[in-house]
Tab-separated table of C-alpha atoms (C1' of nucleotides) in Angstrom:
chain	number	residue	atom	x	y	z
A	1	MET	CA	-9.022	16.070	22.708
A	2	LYS	CA	-9.268	16.392	19.191
A	3	ASN	CA	-7.424	17.596	16.492
A	4	ASN	CA	-5.595	20.167	18.445
A	5	LEU	CA	-3.074	20.472	16.162
A	6	VAL	CA	-0.722	23.608	15.937
A	7	GLU	CA	-0.308	24.848	12.349
A	8	LEU	CA	2.709	26.702	11.295
A	9	PRO	CA	3.927	27.626	7.680
A	10	ILE	CA	7.194	26.930	6.077
A	11	SER	CA	8.312	29.102	3.236
A	12	THR	CA	10.558	27.582	0.690
A	13	ARG	CA	11.421	28.389	-2.603
A	14	ASP	CA	8.800	26.073	-3.806
A	15	GLY	CA	6.097	27.934	-2.076
A	16	GLN	CA	4.673	27.583	1.508
A	17	PHE	CA	4.217	24.554	2.997
A	18	ILE	CA	1.854	24.070	6.078
A	19	ALA	CA	3.216	21.997	9.290
A	20	ARG	CA	0.827	20.864	11.575
A	21	TYR	CA	1.810	19.612	15.089
A	22	SER	CA	0.248	17.338	17.972
A	23	GLU	CA	1.643	17.019	21.550
A	24	LYS	CA	3.920	14.177	20.285
A	25	GLY	CA	5.395	15.752	17.374
A	26	LEU	CA	4.643	16.487	13.661
A	27	ALA	CA	1.556	15.082	12.710
A	28	GLU	CA	0.860	16.516	9.207
A	29	LEU	CA	2.699	18.427	6.399
A	30	ASP	CA	1.044	19.960	3.176
A	31	PHE	CA	2.196	20.973	-0.023
A	32	PRO	CA	1.963	24.488	-1.041
A	33	LYS	CA	-1.481	25.039	-2.258
A	34	ASN	CA	-1.391	27.556	-4.747
A	35	GLY	CA	2.037	26.824	-6.435
A	36	ARG	CA	2.410	24.116	-8.935
A	37	ALA	CA	5.931	22.644	-9.383
A	38	GLU	CA	5.750	24.840	-12.772
A	39	LEU	CA	8.875	26.399	-11.800
A	40	PRO	CA	8.053	29.405	-9.297
A	41	LEU	CA	10.996	31.082	-10.806
A	42	GLY	CA	11.628	33.002	-7.602
A	43	GLN	CA	8.616	34.910	-7.937
A	44	ALA	CA	7.159	33.064	-4.797
A	45	ALA	CA	4.103	34.950	-3.389
A	46	GLN	CA	5.501	35.552	0.216
A	47	GLN	CA	2.530	36.328	2.357
A	48	ARG	CA	3.857	37.826	5.602
A	49	ARG	CA	0.821	37.801	8.285
A	50	PRO	CA	1.221	38.481	11.811
A	51	THR	CA	2.492	35.305	13.522
A	52	ARG	CA	0.586	34.362	16.684
A	53	SER	CA	3.344	32.850	18.788
A	54	ASN	CA	1.512	32.960	21.710
A	55	GLY	CA	0.107	29.579	23.201
A	56	ILE	CA	2.595	27.737	21.015
A	57	PRO	CA	4.607	25.528	23.311
A	58	SER	CA	8.289	26.067	22.961
A	59	LYS	CA	8.786	22.232	22.218
A	60	ILE	CA	6.654	22.705	18.950
A	61	LYS	CA	8.865	25.806	18.141
A	62	ASN	CA	11.519	23.692	18.453
A	63	TRP	CA	10.046	21.033	16.196
A	64	HIS	CA	9.109	23.259	13.783
A	65	ARG	CA	12.518	24.650	13.464
A	66	ALA	CA	13.669	20.960	12.995
A	67	THR	CA	11.268	20.498	10.367
A	68	GLU	CA	11.868	23.551	8.421
A	69	THR	CA	15.667	22.739	8.370
A	70	ALA	CA	14.831	19.093	7.212
A	71	LEU	CA	12.350	20.060	4.536
A	72	LYS	CA	14.697	22.647	2.989
A	73	LYS	CA	17.448	20.278	3.007
A	74	ILE	CA	15.357	17.223	1.154
A	75	LEU	CA	14.001	19.890	-1.167
A	76	VAL	CA	17.573	20.076	-2.368
A	77	GLY	CA	18.321	16.712	-2.370
A	78	LYS	CA	20.026	16.473	0.964
A	79	LYS	CA	19.587	13.884	4.048
A	80	SER	CA	18.527	15.474	7.076
A	81	LYS	CA	17.613	14.500	10.410
A	82	LEU	CA	13.796	14.652	11.181
A	83	PRO	CA	11.736	16.171	13.994
A	84	PRO	CA	9.712	13.316	16.046
A	85	LEU	CA	6.469	12.439	13.905
A	86	ASP	CA	3.302	11.615	15.586
A	87	TRP	CA	1.750	8.855	13.665
A	88	THR	CA	-0.920	8.331	16.346
A	89	GLY	CA	-4.267	6.906	15.140
A	90	LYS	CA	-2.396	5.118	12.108
A	91	THR	CA	-2.433	1.350	11.686
A	92	ASP	CA	0.798	-0.744	12.564
A	93	PHE	CA	1.019	-1.867	8.674
A	94	GLN	CA	0.791	2.079	7.715
A	95	LYS	CA	3.799	2.692	10.318
A	96	SER	CA	5.654	-0.229	8.957
A	97	VAL	CA	5.896	0.898	5.552
A	98	TRP	CA	6.438	4.589	6.335
A	99	ARG	CA	9.388	3.357	8.545
A	100	GLN	CA	10.985	1.590	5.447
A	101	MET	CA	10.639	4.532	3.409
A	102	LEU	CA	12.656	6.580	6.076
A	103	LYS	CA	15.561	3.937	5.613
A	104	ILE	CA	15.880	5.444	1.828
A	105	SER	CA	18.385	7.692	1.890
A	106	ALA	CA	18.554	10.486	-0.528
A	107	GLY	CA	19.582	9.657	-4.189
A	108	LYS	CA	18.314	6.227	-3.944
A	109	THR	CA	14.814	4.520	-4.557
A	110	LYS	CA	13.139	1.632	-3.968
A	111	SER	CA	9.983	-0.091	-5.688
A	112	TYR	CA	6.730	-0.927	-4.084
A	113	GLY	CA	7.592	-4.589	-4.232
A	114	GLU	CA	10.594	-3.960	-2.162
A	115	ILE	CA	8.861	-2.207	0.748
A	116	SER	CA	6.546	-5.037	0.912
A	117	ILE	CA	9.072	-7.642	1.087
A	118	ALA	CA	10.890	-5.443	3.931
A	119	ILE	CA	7.958	-5.327	5.947
A	120	GLY	CA	7.597	-9.154	5.407
A	121	LYS	CA	4.531	-9.153	3.434
A	122	PRO	CA	5.677	-9.610	-0.046
A	123	LYS	CA	2.349	-9.753	-1.467
A	124	ALA	CA	1.124	-6.507	-0.027
A	125	VAL	CA	2.499	-4.253	-2.825
A	126	ARG	CA	-0.661	-2.573	-3.480
A	127	ALA	CA	-1.223	-2.198	0.148
A	128	VAL	CA	2.094	-0.511	0.478
A	129	GLY	CA	0.999	2.132	-2.607
A	130	GLY	CA	-2.125	2.772	-0.559
A	131	ALA	CA	-0.335	3.238	2.803
A	132	CYS	CA	1.839	5.757	0.806
A	133	GLY	CA	-1.019	7.702	-0.235
A	134	THR	CA	-2.378	8.440	3.014
A	135	ASN	CA	1.234	9.365	4.278
A	136	PRO	CA	0.400	12.718	6.312
A	137	VAL	CA	4.119	13.644	5.950
A	138	PRO	CA	5.235	13.917	2.496
A	139	VAL	CA	8.864	14.729	1.470
A	140	LEU	CA	10.161	14.323	4.871
A	141	VAL	CA	8.996	10.542	4.690
A	142	PRO	CA	10.175	10.019	1.179
A	143	CYS	CA	7.543	8.500	-0.454
A	144	HIS	CA	8.572	10.148	-3.607
A	145	ARG	CA	11.825	7.932	-3.693
A	146	VAL	CA	9.349	4.912	-4.282
A	147	LEU	CA	8.818	3.971	-7.827
A	148	ALA	CA	7.124	1.134	-9.719
A	149	ALA	CA	8.962	-2.202	-10.317
A	150	ASN	CA	10.439	-1.194	-13.700
A	151	LYS	CA	11.698	2.109	-12.621
A	152	LYS	CA	8.665	3.834	-13.679
A	153	LEU	CA	7.051	6.922	-12.058
A	154	GLY	CA	3.999	5.758	-10.047
A	155	GLY	CA	1.784	8.450	-8.703
A	156	PHE	CA	1.882	10.983	-6.027
A	157	SER	CA	-0.510	12.895	-3.827
A	158	GLY	CA	0.654	16.342	-4.267
A	159	GLY	CA	0.812	15.847	-8.046
A	160	LEU	CA	3.088	13.895	-10.306
A	161	ASP	CA	5.148	17.127	-11.066
A	162	TRP	CA	6.467	17.262	-7.482
A	163	LYS	CA	7.575	13.944	-7.667
A	164	ARG	CA	9.431	14.276	-10.820
A	165	SER	CA	10.991	17.494	-9.597
A	166	LEU	CA	12.157	15.911	-6.331
A	167	LEU	CA	13.827	13.134	-8.045
A	168	LYS	CA	15.326	15.292	-10.706
A	169	ARG	CA	17.103	17.193	-7.711
A	170	GLU	CA	18.292	14.124	-6.210
A	171	GLY	CA	19.777	12.977	-9.263
A	172	ILE	CA	17.621	9.962	-9.883
A	173	LYS	CA	17.128	8.814	-13.264
A	174	PHE	CA	14.108	7.153	-14.798
V	1	DT	C1'	-18.956	-6.951	2.954
V	2	DC	C1'	-17.636	-4.314	-1.070
V	3	DC	C1'	-15.033	-1.017	-3.363
V	4	DG	C1'	-10.942	1.459	-4.562
V	5	DT	C1'	-5.839	1.711	-4.662
V	6	DA	C1'	0.792	5.835	-5.836
V	7	DT	C1'	1.480	-2.509	-7.781
V	8	DT	C1'	2.942	-6.469	-10.503
V	9	DG	C1'	4.084	-9.832	-13.566
V	10	DA	C1'	2.494	-12.816	-17.188
V	11	DA	C1'	-0.355	-13.402	-20.950
V	12	DC	C1'	-1.794	-11.684	-25.378
V	13	DT	C1'	-2.097	-8.965	-29.349
M	1	DA	C1'	7.038	-3.354	-27.427
M	2	DG	C1'	2.766	-1.939	-25.697
M	3	DT	C1'	-1.779	-3.303	-23.457
M	4	DT	C1'	-5.010	-5.838	-20.834
M	5	DC	C1'	-5.867	-8.674	-16.993
M	6	DA	C1'	-6.088	-11.269	-12.667
M	7	DA	C1'	-4.206	-11.586	-8.054
M	8	DT	C1'	-3.716	-10.005	-3.834
M	9	DA	C1'	-3.342	-6.931	1.076
M	10	DC	C1'	-5.452	-3.490	3.552
M	11	DG	C1'	-8.156	0.466	4.672
M	12	DG	C1'	-12.556	3.221	4.519
M	13	DA	C1'	-17.695	3.279	4.327
DNA sequence: TCCGTATTGAACT
DNA sequence: AGTTCAATACGGA
């Protein structure tokens, strides 16, 4: 079996996210492609296309519902329960890093250094950054709550605008 | 094996 | 106070 992922859209006020599910859980989540963090102003282009519900296992539909709820909550700075995540094929190091990030509650931040300490490898700060960059499930795994040591904005896969917006919504100052 | 990385902290203008 | 630089762990080619 290969990338037998089920692809489902999630419409939010920030645009349409794309969620992909494997047989084990949520495997990937993508930012809206044509939607910058430039304040959509409610003019979100909502594409309504025929949904092929056929062939989608009910468990995936269930996960998708959880994902949709979680995503929308987090987008307004609230904590939420997450669907099962499928990190198959990823390294133990990455999984450790992401698990630490899941422990960051809404409205709080951690530095890359703190993450590295938390996983027992204080010197692996840059590797932590690398793991963040390959995080397949942004937002839900709150990589945006990870800042540099002096509380500065690091980088972000989906664009720094996103990171800034998300942090702002959670009332984080930097 | 070599290179890049979403870092860091210390040294140096 | 701003900038440069080496160190360091890990993943991908």
